[in-house]
Tab-separated table of C-alpha atoms in Angstrom:
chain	number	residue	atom	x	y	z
A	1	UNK	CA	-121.032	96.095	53.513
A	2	UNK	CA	-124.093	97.602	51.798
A	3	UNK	CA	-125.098	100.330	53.415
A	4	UNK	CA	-129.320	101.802	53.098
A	5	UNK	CA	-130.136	105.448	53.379
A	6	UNK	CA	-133.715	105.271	54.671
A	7	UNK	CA	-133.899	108.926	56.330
A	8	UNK	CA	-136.425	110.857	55.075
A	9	UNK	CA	-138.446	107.709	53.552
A	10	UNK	CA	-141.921	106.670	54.980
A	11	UNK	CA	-142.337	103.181	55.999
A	12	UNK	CA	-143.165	101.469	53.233
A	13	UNK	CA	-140.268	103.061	51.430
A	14	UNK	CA	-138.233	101.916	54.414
A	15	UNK	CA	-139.298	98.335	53.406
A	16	UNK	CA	-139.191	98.683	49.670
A	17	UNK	CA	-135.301	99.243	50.115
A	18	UNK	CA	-134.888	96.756	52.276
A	19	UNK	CA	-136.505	93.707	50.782
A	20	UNK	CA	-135.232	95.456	47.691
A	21	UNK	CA	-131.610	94.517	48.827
A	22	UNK	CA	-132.038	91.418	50.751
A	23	UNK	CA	-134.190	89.402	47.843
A	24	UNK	CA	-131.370	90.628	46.090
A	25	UNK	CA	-128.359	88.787	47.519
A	26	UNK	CA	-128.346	84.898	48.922
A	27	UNK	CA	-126.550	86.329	52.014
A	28	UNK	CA	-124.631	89.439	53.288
A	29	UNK	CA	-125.019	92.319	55.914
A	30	UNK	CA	-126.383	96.242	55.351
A	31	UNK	CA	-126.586	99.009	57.346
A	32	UNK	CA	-129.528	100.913	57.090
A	33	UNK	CA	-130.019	104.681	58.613
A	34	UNK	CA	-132.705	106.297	59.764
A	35	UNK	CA	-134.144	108.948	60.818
A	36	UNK	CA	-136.436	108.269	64.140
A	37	UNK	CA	-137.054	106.339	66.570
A	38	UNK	CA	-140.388	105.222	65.193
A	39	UNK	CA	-138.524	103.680	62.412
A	40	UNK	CA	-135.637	102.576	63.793
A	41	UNK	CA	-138.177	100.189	65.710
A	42	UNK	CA	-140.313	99.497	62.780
A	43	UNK	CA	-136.699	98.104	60.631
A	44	UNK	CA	-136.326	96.805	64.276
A	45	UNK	CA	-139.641	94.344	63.659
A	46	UNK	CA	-139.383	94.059	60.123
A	47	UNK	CA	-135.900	92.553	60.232
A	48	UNK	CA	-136.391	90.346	63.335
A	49	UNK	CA	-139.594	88.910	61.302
A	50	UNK	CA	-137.636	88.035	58.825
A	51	UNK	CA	-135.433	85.694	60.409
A	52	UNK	CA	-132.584	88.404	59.708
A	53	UNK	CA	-130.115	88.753	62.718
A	54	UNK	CA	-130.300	92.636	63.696
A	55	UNK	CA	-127.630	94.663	65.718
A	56	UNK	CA	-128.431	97.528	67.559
A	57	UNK	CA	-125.984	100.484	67.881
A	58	UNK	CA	-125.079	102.834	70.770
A	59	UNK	CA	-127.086	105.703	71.689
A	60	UNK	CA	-124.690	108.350	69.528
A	61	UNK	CA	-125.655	105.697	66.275
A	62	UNK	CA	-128.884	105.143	67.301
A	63	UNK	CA	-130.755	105.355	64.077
A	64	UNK	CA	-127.909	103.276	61.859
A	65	UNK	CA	-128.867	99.225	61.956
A	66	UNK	CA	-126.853	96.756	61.399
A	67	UNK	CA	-128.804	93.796	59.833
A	68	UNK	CA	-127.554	90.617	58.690
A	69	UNK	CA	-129.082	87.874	56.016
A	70	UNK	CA	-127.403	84.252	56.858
A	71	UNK	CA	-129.090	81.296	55.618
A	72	UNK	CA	-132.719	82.575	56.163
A	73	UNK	CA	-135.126	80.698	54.875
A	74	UNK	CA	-138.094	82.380	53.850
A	75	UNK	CA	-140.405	79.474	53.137
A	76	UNK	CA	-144.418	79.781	53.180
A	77	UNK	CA	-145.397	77.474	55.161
A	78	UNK	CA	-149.458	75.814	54.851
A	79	UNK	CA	-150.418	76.733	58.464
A	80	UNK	CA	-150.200	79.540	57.006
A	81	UNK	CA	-152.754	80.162	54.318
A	82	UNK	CA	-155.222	82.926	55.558
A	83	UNK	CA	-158.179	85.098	53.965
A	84	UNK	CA	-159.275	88.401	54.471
A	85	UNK	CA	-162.788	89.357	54.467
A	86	UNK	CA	-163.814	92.680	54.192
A	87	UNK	CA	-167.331	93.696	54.657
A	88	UNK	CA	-166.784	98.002	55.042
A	89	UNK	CA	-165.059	100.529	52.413
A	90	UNK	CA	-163.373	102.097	55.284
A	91	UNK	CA	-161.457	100.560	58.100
A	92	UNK	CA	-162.565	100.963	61.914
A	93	UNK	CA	-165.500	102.706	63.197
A	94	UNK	CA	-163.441	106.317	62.635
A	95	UNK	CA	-164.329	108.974	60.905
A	96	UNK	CA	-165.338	108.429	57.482
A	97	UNK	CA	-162.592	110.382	55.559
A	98	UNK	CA	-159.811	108.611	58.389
A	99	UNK	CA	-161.700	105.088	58.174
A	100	UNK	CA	-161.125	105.707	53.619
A	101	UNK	CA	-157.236	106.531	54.714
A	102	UNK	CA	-156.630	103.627	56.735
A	103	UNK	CA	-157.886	101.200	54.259
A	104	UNK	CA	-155.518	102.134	51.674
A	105	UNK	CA	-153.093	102.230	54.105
A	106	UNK	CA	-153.695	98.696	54.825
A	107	UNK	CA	-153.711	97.788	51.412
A	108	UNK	CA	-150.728	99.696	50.732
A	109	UNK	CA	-148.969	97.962	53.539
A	110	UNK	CA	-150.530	93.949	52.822
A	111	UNK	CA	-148.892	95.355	49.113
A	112	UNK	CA	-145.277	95.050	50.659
A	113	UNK	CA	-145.416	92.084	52.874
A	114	UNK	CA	-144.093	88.957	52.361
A	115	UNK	CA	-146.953	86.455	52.917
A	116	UNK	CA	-149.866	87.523	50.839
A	117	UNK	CA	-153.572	85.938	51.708
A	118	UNK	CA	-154.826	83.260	49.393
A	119	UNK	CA	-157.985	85.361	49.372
A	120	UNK	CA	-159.709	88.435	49.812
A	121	UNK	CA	-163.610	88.386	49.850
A	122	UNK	CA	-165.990	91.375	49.507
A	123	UNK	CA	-169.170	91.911	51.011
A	124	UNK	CA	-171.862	94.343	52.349
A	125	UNK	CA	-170.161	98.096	50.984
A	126	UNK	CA	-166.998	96.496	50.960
A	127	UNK	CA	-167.953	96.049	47.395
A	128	UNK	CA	-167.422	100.148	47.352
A	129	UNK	CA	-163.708	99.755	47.015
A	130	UNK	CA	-164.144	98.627	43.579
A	131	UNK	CA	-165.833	101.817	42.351
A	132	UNK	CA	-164.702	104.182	39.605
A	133	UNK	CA	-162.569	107.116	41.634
A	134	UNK	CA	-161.709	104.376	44.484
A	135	UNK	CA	-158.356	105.096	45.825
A	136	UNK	CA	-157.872	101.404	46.632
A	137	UNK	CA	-158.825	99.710	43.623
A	138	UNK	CA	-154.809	99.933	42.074
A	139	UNK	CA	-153.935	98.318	45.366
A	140	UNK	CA	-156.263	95.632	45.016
A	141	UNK	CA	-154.878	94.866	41.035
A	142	UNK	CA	-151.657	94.490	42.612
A	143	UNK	CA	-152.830	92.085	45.097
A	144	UNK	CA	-154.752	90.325	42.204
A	145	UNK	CA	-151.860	90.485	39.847
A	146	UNK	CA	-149.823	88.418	42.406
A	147	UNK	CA	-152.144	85.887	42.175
A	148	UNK	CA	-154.566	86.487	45.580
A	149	UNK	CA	-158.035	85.921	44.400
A	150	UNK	CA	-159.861	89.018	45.035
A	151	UNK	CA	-163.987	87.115	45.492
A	152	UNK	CA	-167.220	89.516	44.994
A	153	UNK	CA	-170.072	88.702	46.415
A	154	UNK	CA	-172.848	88.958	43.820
A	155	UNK	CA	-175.945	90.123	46.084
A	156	UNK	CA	-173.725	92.656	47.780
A	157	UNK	CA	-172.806	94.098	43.916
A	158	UNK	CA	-176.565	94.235	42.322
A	159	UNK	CA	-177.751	95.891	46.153
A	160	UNK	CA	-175.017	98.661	45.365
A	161	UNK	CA	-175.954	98.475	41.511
A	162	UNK	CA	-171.790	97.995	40.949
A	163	UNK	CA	-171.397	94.863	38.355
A	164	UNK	CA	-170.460	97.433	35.455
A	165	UNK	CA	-167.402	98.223	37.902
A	166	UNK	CA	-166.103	94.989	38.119
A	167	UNK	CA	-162.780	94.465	35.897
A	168	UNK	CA	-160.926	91.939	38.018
A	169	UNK	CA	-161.659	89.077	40.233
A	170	UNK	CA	-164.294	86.876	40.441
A	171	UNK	CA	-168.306	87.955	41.101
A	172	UNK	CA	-169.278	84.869	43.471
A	173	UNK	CA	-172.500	83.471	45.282
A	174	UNK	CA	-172.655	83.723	49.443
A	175	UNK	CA	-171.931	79.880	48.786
A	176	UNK	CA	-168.574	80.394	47.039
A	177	UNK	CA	-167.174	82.455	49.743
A	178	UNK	CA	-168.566	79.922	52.385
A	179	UNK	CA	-166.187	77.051	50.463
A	180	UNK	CA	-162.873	79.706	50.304
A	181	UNK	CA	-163.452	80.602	54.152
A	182	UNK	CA	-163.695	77.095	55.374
A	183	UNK	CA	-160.405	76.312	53.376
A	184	UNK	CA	-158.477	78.931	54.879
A	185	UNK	CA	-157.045	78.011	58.058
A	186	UNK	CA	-157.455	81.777	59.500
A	187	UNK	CA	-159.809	83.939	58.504
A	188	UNK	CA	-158.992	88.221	59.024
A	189	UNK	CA	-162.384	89.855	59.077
A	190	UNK	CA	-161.891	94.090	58.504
């Protein structure tokens, strides 16, 4: 039995290693350790999510998991086709710096997971995260690069004077982004 030293790691790490191993084998077991309770919950989530069968341990091994991969099927399924819009360079009505910190977060996280959105539309200073010095931008590539199509909306872009920033994705009329949202069956609105 594999076993995953995740003490010490952040979350996504956590993740990394675990998908890591898992998309690696058709089935086995692991044990993965870590260091809190926090993330012992979080592997917790993640594995249940996954369709993986999870046993806990008693409260001396609390933060070791066992976690078990046996004919999981990890199939997309259409229900499931979603967009995200986002019409704000920073997430929540925090404060400004916390709001920038949050967004890359999420970015960082939507990065890692397994079902990615068909699209992600920008409007209104949303358009802001594809600026030169952006600290979201790389995530965004990523997201592009895996084949989510990453939709600008052209008024939003000339109002912030940003075209000359554009290297990826598609600059798009109000109409455009109408069409995409209607096909999704959820729309996420940030």
């Amino acid at each position: 039995m594999k076993e995953i030293d995740c003490r010490g790691l952040s979350y996504l790490q956590i993740i990394r290693e675990i998908k890591k191993y898992f998309n690696s084998i058709g089935e086995g077991e692991a044990i993965v350790r870590v260091s809190s309770e926090l993330e012992h919950d979080n592997v917790m989530r993640y594995s249940t999510h996954k369709g993986y069968k999870v046993y806990e341990n008693d409260d001396e091994n609390k933060y070791m998991i066992r976690i078990e991969k046996r004919g999981c099927l990890e199939l997309e399924e259409e229900e499931n086709i979603f967009s995200i819009l986002i019409t704000n360079d920073k997430l929540g009505d925090a404060d400004e710096t916390l709001g920038k910190i949050l967004m890359k977060e999420y970015f960082e996280a939507l990065n890692e997971y397994d079902e990615l959105p068909r699209a992600i539309l920008f409007l209104n200073s949303g358009v802001k995260l594809f600026s030169n010095g952006s600290k979201v931008s790389e995530d965004l590539k990523l997201l592009y690069d895996k084949g989510v199509k990453i939709l600008i909306n052209d008024t939003s872009l000339d109002y912030y004077d940003m075209r000359k920033d554009i290297t990826f994705g598609e600059i798009v009329s109000m109409y455009d982004m109408i069409v995409t949202m209607k096909k999704s069956k959820r729309l996420i609105k940030l």
